Structures are given as C-alpha cells and as structure tokens.
Amino acid sequence: MTTLLWFRQDLRLADNPALVDAADHGPVLPVYVLDEEAGGWALGGASRWWLHGSLAALAKALGGLHLARGDARAIIPALAKKAGANRIVWNRCYEPAAIARDTALKEALAKDGFAVKSFNSALLFEPWEIETQSGGPFKVFTPFWNALKKRTPAGPLAAPDAIDLALLEGSDSLEDWALRPAAPDWAKGWSTLWTPGEAGAGDRLAAFLDEGLCGYGEGRDRPDRTHVSRLSPHLHFGEMSPRRIWYAVHQASDRDPALAADGWKFLSELAWREFAAHLLYHFPTLPQENWRTAFDAYPWHDDATGLEAWQRGRTGYPFVDAGMRELWQTGYMHNRVRMVAASFLIKHLRVHWREGEAWFWDTLVDADLANNAAGWQWVAGSGADASPYFRIFNPVSQGGKFDPDGAYVRRWCPELADLPDEHVHAPFEAPASVLEAAGIILGKTYPAPIVEHRNARAAALEGYEAVKAAKE
Ligand code: FAD
C-alpha cells in the first residue's frame, strides 16, 4: 500500500525520518501543500523566493513531487484517498498554528482509518524534552544549554537507497504559484548568492567547516568577515538537519582538536535556535505579545516616517543603514547588525518591536517564527533571558568595534566609500572639509541622522520608567 509523505519544513532526503519510514513501507506519494493562510503568518516575499528554489531542488532530487495549494486539512485526506494510500507520515512543525492544524488533522485521519505517524526532523530534541529539574520549561538560555549539552542527539539517518514513487496526475505547476517576483524582480542576482535546496546546504556546511569554523568564536561578531555559516535559511526550510550539523562539527573537532572551542561556540548558537523553538512551544503568544507583560506599559511611538527611513536604510547611522540595505539586497543580515538595527528601531525610534518583526518576516530568507520573535523580544528587553532594556546599543561605537575599517559599511553604503576610517561610522561628526573631499553632502548624498543618539537614548530610558512602575 502507498504511503503519503507530506513535506513541510523538511525539504531534504538525508536525515529525514518520515521519508525513511515511508520508503520502508512501499510506494510513496510525496506531497507539498502551499497553505498561504498559515495561521496569520503567510510566507513573506523573501521566503517565497527561497521556497521556489527549495521545492524545485527537492522535486528534482526525488524524481517528482505532488504540489497542491490550499487548506492542507482538506487536501491531504483527499490526495491520500485518490492515491489509495493507507498511511500518512510527516515531520513535525512547532509553530502554534501548525500544531493546532496537525493535531486536528491527525485525529480526523485516524477516524477515517489511516495510519498516521509524525517524527522529529527539525530539532536536536523535541521542545518538551529538555526540562528544568522541577519539570517545567527553561526561561534562561545558559541552563537550557547546559541541560542540552548533557544529552546526545540521535545520529543522522542516511537518505533511502531507493524510493518507489507513486505519483498522481493533477499536480500544480511550481511556476504557476509565482513564488518569485517578476516585475519588478527585486531578487535579481539572489541566485548567485544563495543555492536553495539540500545540495546547496551541504556545500554551505562544507565551506563553513573548511573556512569559517576556525576562529568562529571571535569572528562571528564581525560582519566585515566571513566567519558565520549562513546556514539559517537552509535550516529553516529543513534542507539541512541540525543533527547532521551537530555530528559534522564534532567530527571536524575530532580530526583537529584545535577547533573544539570554536565548534562548541557554534553549537551553542545552534542551541539558541532550539531555545527559541522551546520558548515558542511553551509560550505560543511569543510572536505577538510581550513575554514580560510589564512591557505592555511602554509608551511606544507611532512614527511612520522613522519606520520607513529604517526600512530603507536611510537613518543616517551607517552601521544600521548598511544592515538594512544588506537585508533588502540579499535577504540576509549579519546577527550583530540585526541586534544593532533592531535596537535602533525599538530604542532610538521607540517603534514597537512588532513592526520590526513584521519587516524582517517579509524580507529575510531565513524568516522563522520562533527565532524572529525571540530575537526581537531579546533586543526589546521584553523577552525571556533578554538583553536588559537599559542596554542601548550606540550604533557608532558598535560600528567602530565590529567593523573597525568600515569595510562592511562601505560595501552597503557605497556613497560613504571615500570617507576616512575614523569618520565612516559617524559622517555627521566629520569636518566639512573631510565630507567635501569624500564627495558627501549630508542630507543629499547620504541622510543626516534622523535622531540624535543622546536625546534618543534619554527618551527611551524615560519610557522604560513606565515598565519599571508596571507590575509583571
Ligand atoms: P551562524 O552564526 O552561522 O549560526 C548557526 C545557526 O545557529 C544559524 O543558522 C541559526 O539557525 C542558529 N542561530 C544563530 N544565532 C541565533 C540566534 N540568536 N537565535 C536563534 N538561532 C540562532 N534567525 C533565524 O534563523 N530567523 C529569523 O527570523 C531571525 N530573526 C532574528 C531577528 C533578530 C532581531 C535577531 C537579533 C536575530 C534573529 N535571528 C533569526 C537569529 C540570528 O541572527 C540568525 O540565526 C543568524 O544571523 C543566521 O546567520 P548564520 O546562519 O550565518 O548564523
């Protein structure tokens, strides 16, 4: 009998437990359903771009993939009946809407006589497996990481040797879904930056282990260097399993013990991803609501002009602008710059973190409900184990520290390319003669700062008084 294999955020063949299970039981109908409602978090533009490439790569690797669009709760049973399948399998997703949908669907399918099985493929451990000693969820990262480190994740599974495909007529065409932009094609050139799909993920991991891992601990904070893995979109779409990364890093450190410290640092970053999934599982309102409810009292500022300047990379603070332009032009922003740019929106402009979360959701190729919500609430100070609200990043000194020669800023803000290093993070403090020599007219060729750092900082801290006065 045929098994219907429902692909979701697991778009790969290797270490895919649902695929292994399906292939072991006879013919397989592989299905992907484009559900555009997705519990209020419809795919953003950059994610749609990625998904197109990932599905094309998966269909090619499998030899065929049935595509359907609409409500999975109706589509999956209908396709299973049409295929004469008696089993339905998938790998679990952990977003609140996905959990609700899958639980209801599992019940309905079981009532209809289907055998239904689900697996973990997205995380090192299930979000409920790591618990405090008293049996509850962790709210602080370090003890979570200490608990995770004591366990050994299951070893990655090999891709099945052979898959007996049982394809149906009537699949949608990927092109008809129009996931990629046409007019205008704002993602022009992205195919030279990214290779969605399992093979691209494997190449990325191999390149990182060869060139990025050594020195990651220190280099990961430098956007002007190439020490990060850029595996985040591959992880989000499940083209690479975290277990495979875990074991590959250990093997690299076993071969070269000098890599051990950098290896553990990298794995601890991977554990932040697990922590975010853990938080979202236990606190499903994380994407919408302040985790620390005292932040409900914060006097947010309704500033459409400031928000737009931030989105366009025109705040007048080069480190922030470089990050926002990197995001717009590539679908990615380096983590250090994400923190500084997010802090600028929340603290310098006092715009609600949800506005930034929504912009990132639309523009990041790695947009991920758990990581994005946890990241924004961490910066806002409203989240679990968050950065204290009163720690307000100074975009000028952050630039000077993490992009000391201004190479990152010059790359994304080319109009500042001719400024000497000491002024590249604060053109507004450069003498007129220096600006003139660099061909810069502030307010014309590059924006004047939209807020003054010291005043903005004071206003943010004043707003924080309301949080301090509010009860949790
Ligand atoms: P590496 O340094 O190579 O890290 C390896 C992997 O570890 C990453 O691919 C990622 O899966 C995980 N990881 C690293 N740092 C974090 C972190 N702080 N939180 C959770 N996981 C982490 N990450 C997303 O994947 N999707 C998002 O939507 C997202 N939104 C963010 C929003 C804000 C405001 C902030 C501050 C961070 C956000 N992050 C998000 C986390 C982090 O910035 C990215 O995971 C990281 O920059 C991805 O680049 P990389 O793969 O080169 O990272």
PDB file of C-alpha atoms in Angstrom, residues 229-349:
ATOM      1  CA  SER A 229      27.792  29.838   8.303  1.00  0.00           C
ATOM      2  CA  ARG A 230      24.754  31.436   6.592  1.00  0.00           C
ATOM      3  CA  LEU A 231      23.016  28.132   7.155  1.00  0.00           C
ATOM      4  CA  SER A 232      19.914  29.773   8.669  1.00  0.00           C
ATOM      5  CA  PRO A 233      17.618  29.623   5.588  1.00  0.00           C
ATOM      6  CA  HIS A 234      18.726  26.042   4.894  1.00  0.00           C
ATOM      7  CA  LEU A 235      17.885  25.159   8.499  1.00  0.00           C
ATOM      8  CA  HIS A 236      14.554  26.945   8.391  1.00  0.00           C
ATOM      9  CA  PHE A 237      13.384  25.092   5.295  1.00  0.00           C
ATOM     10  CA  GLY A 238      14.795  21.838   6.604  1.00  0.00           C
ATOM     11  CA  GLU A 239      17.309  21.363   3.802  1.00  0.00           C
ATOM     12  CA  MET A 240      19.921  20.552   6.425  1.00  0.00           C
ATOM     13  CA  SER A 241      19.239  18.835   9.723  1.00  0.00           C
ATOM     14  CA  PRO A 242      20.646  20.215  12.971  1.00  0.00           C
ATOM     15  CA  ARG A 243      21.684  16.673  13.888  1.00  0.00           C
ATOM     16  CA  ARG A 244      23.824  16.470  10.778  1.00  0.00           C
ATOM     17  CA  ILE A 245      25.468  19.778  11.721  1.00  0.00           C
ATOM     18  CA  TRP A 246      25.990  18.603  15.293  1.00  0.00           C
ATOM     19  CA  TYR A 247      27.816  15.468  14.178  1.00  0.00           C
ATOM     20  CA  ALA A 248      29.756  17.181  11.386  1.00  0.00           C
ATOM     21  CA  VAL A 249      31.111  19.764  13.851  1.00  0.00           C
ATOM     22  CA  HIS A 250      32.110  17.046  16.312  1.00  0.00           C
ATOM     23  CA  GLN A 251      33.869  15.108  13.550  1.00  0.00           C
ATOM     24  CA  ALA A 252      35.736  18.245  12.466  1.00  0.00           C
ATOM     25  CA  SER A 253      36.858  18.839  16.079  1.00  0.00           C
ATOM     26  CA  ASP A 254      37.856  15.190  16.469  1.00  0.00           C
ATOM     27  CA  ARG A 255      40.046  15.486  13.374  1.00  0.00           C
ATOM     28  CA  ASP A 256      41.516  18.791  14.529  1.00  0.00           C
ATOM     29  CA  PRO A 257      41.206  19.316  18.310  1.00  0.00           C
ATOM     30  CA  ALA A 258      42.228  22.965  17.876  1.00  0.00           C
ATOM     31  CA  LEU A 259      38.687  23.508  16.502  1.00  0.00           C
ATOM     32  CA  ALA A 260      36.961  22.277  19.674  1.00  0.00           C
ATOM     33  CA  ALA A 261      36.347  25.682  21.323  1.00  0.00           C
ATOM     34  CA  ASP A 262      35.035  27.259  18.111  1.00  0.00           C
ATOM     35  CA  GLY A 263      32.989  24.107  17.482  1.00  0.00           C
ATOM     36  CA  TRP A 264      31.267  24.345  20.868  1.00  0.00           C
ATOM     37  CA  LYS A 265      30.609  28.049  20.368  1.00  0.00           C
ATOM     38  CA  PHE A 266      28.977  27.324  17.022  1.00  0.00           C
ATOM     39  CA  LEU A 267      26.871  24.526  18.512  1.00  0.00           C
ATOM     40  CA  SER A 268      25.770  26.856  21.294  1.00  0.00           C
ATOM     41  CA  GLU A 269      24.437  29.216  18.610  1.00  0.00           C
ATOM     42  CA  LEU A 270      22.586  26.302  17.089  1.00  0.00           C
ATOM     43  CA  ALA A 271      21.199  25.757  20.590  1.00  0.00           C
ATOM     44  CA  TRP A 272      19.761  29.307  20.550  1.00  0.00           C
ATOM     45  CA  ARG A 273      17.616  28.042  17.703  1.00  0.00           C
ATOM     46  CA  GLU A 274      16.494  25.132  19.907  1.00  0.00           C
ATOM     47  CA  PHE A 275      15.863  27.556  22.781  1.00  0.00           C
ATOM     48  CA  ALA A 276      13.680  29.767  20.565  1.00  0.00           C
ATOM     49  CA  ALA A 277      11.642  26.713  19.479  1.00  0.00           C
ATOM     50  CA  HIS A 278      11.370  25.674  23.145  1.00  0.00           C
ATOM     51  CA  LEU A 279      10.115  29.162  24.092  1.00  0.00           C
ATOM     52  CA  LEU A 280       7.590  29.329  21.260  1.00  0.00           C
ATOM     53  CA  TYR A 281       6.291  25.857  22.118  1.00  0.00           C
ATOM     54  CA  HIS A 282       5.777  26.734  25.776  1.00  0.00           C
ATOM     55  CA  PHE A 283       4.746  30.381  25.226  1.00  0.00           C
ATOM     56  CA  PRO A 284       2.801  30.352  21.945  1.00  0.00           C
ATOM     57  CA  THR A 285       1.959  34.069  22.090  1.00  0.00           C
ATOM     58  CA  LEU A 286       5.679  34.982  21.786  1.00  0.00           C
ATOM     59  CA  PRO A 287       5.321  36.424  18.227  1.00  0.00           C
ATOM     60  CA  GLN A 288       2.531  38.803  19.281  1.00  0.00           C
ATOM     61  CA  GLU A 289       2.768  39.590  22.969  1.00  0.00           C
ATOM     62  CA  ASN A 290       5.417  40.848  25.346  1.00  0.00           C
ATOM     63  CA  TRP A 291       6.739  37.853  27.224  1.00  0.00           C
ATOM     64  CA  ARG A 292       7.316  40.215  30.178  1.00  0.00           C
ATOM     65  CA  THR A 293       3.898  41.787  30.492  1.00  0.00           C
ATOM     66  CA  ALA A 294       5.283  44.900  32.227  1.00  0.00           C
ATOM     67  CA  PHE A 295       6.367  45.976  28.727  1.00  0.00           C
ATOM     68  CA  ASP A 296       2.691  46.442  27.862  1.00  0.00           C
ATOM     69  CA  ALA A 297       3.084  49.756  29.710  1.00  0.00           C
ATOM     70  CA  TYR A 298       5.877  51.016  27.416  1.00  0.00           C
ATOM     71  CA  PRO A 299       4.844  54.229  25.594  1.00  0.00           C
ATOM     72  CA  TRP A 300       5.616  53.175  22.018  1.00  0.00           C
ATOM     73  CA  HIS A 301       5.966  55.897  19.427  1.00  0.00           C
ATOM     74  CA  ASP A 302       3.846  55.857  16.273  1.00  0.00           C
ATOM     75  CA  ASP A 303       6.498  57.015  13.804  1.00  0.00           C
ATOM     76  CA  ALA A 304       5.730  56.026  10.209  1.00  0.00           C
ATOM     77  CA  THR A 305       8.468  58.299   8.825  1.00  0.00           C
ATOM     78  CA  GLY A 306      11.124  56.868  11.135  1.00  0.00           C
ATOM     79  CA  LEU A 307       9.993  53.325  10.380  1.00  0.00           C
ATOM     80  CA  GLU A 308      10.272  53.935   6.651  1.00  0.00           C
ATOM     81  CA  ALA A 309      13.734  55.506   6.974  1.00  0.00           C
ATOM     82  CA  TRP A 310      14.819  52.437   8.958  1.00  0.00           C
ATOM     83  CA  GLN A 311      13.339  50.022   6.418  1.00  0.00           C
ATOM     84  CA  ARG A 312      15.070  51.784   3.531  1.00  0.00           C
ATOM     85  CA  GLY A 313      18.454  52.076   5.276  1.00  0.00           C
ATOM     86  CA  ARG A 314      18.273  55.863   5.484  1.00  0.00           C
ATOM     87  CA  THR A 315      18.603  56.613   9.204  1.00  0.00           C
ATOM     88  CA  GLY A 316      21.891  58.495   8.844  1.00  0.00           C
ATOM     89  CA  TYR A 317      23.650  55.901  11.052  1.00  0.00           C
ATOM     90  CA  PRO A 318      25.858  53.940   8.634  1.00  0.00           C
ATOM     91  CA  PHE A 319      26.090  50.671  10.597  1.00  0.00           C
ATOM     92  CA  VAL A 320      22.274  50.476  10.832  1.00  0.00           C
ATOM     93  CA  ASP A 321      21.794  51.574   7.215  1.00  0.00           C
ATOM     94  CA  ALA A 322      24.351  49.063   5.938  1.00  0.00           C
ATOM     95  CA  GLY A 323      22.480  46.251   7.725  1.00  0.00           C
ATOM     96  CA  MET A 324      19.074  47.303   6.442  1.00  0.00           C
ATOM     97  CA  ARG A 325      20.417  47.555   2.880  1.00  0.00           C
ATOM     98  CA  GLU A 326      22.170  44.201   3.156  1.00  0.00           C
ATOM     99  CA  LEU A 327      18.803  42.774   4.202  1.00  0.00           C
ATOM    100  CA  TRP A 328      16.934  44.385   1.295  1.00  0.00           C
ATOM    101  CA  GLN A 329      19.531  43.445  -1.289  1.00  0.00           C
ATOM    102  CA  THR A 330      20.327  39.892  -0.168  1.00  0.00           C
ATOM    103  CA  GLY A 331      17.533  38.652   2.152  1.00  0.00           C
ATOM    104  CA  TYR A 332      20.073  38.274   4.978  1.00  0.00           C
ATOM    105  CA  MET A 333      21.617  40.424   7.695  1.00  0.00           C
ATOM    106  CA  HIS A 334      24.531  39.528   9.915  1.00  0.00           C
ATOM    107  CA  ASN A 335      23.485  38.725  13.517  1.00  0.00           C
ATOM    108  CA  ARG A 336      25.498  41.538  15.141  1.00  0.00           C
ATOM    109  CA  VAL A 337      23.899  44.053  12.796  1.00  0.00           C
ATOM    110  CA  ARG A 338      20.435  42.529  13.353  1.00  0.00           C
ATOM    111  CA  MET A 339      20.884  43.300  17.043  1.00  0.00           C
ATOM    112  CA  VAL A 340      22.033  46.882  16.448  1.00  0.00           C
ATOM    113  CA  ALA A 341      19.422  47.629  13.752  1.00  0.00           C
ATOM    114  CA  ALA A 342      16.627  46.131  15.877  1.00  0.00           C
ATOM    115  CA  SER A 343      17.790  48.104  18.897  1.00  0.00           C
ATOM    116  CA  PHE A 344      17.777  51.294  16.837  1.00  0.00           C
ATOM    117  CA  LEU A 345      14.156  50.787  15.798  1.00  0.00           C
ATOM    118  CA  ILE A 346      12.980  49.873  19.291  1.00  0.00           C
ATOM    119  CA  LYS A 347      15.076  52.192  21.407  1.00  0.00           C
ATOM    120  CA  HIS A 348      16.178  55.131  19.254  1.00  0.00           C
ATOM    121  CA  LEU A 349      12.850  55.406  17.434  1.00  0.00           C
TER     122      LEU A 349
END
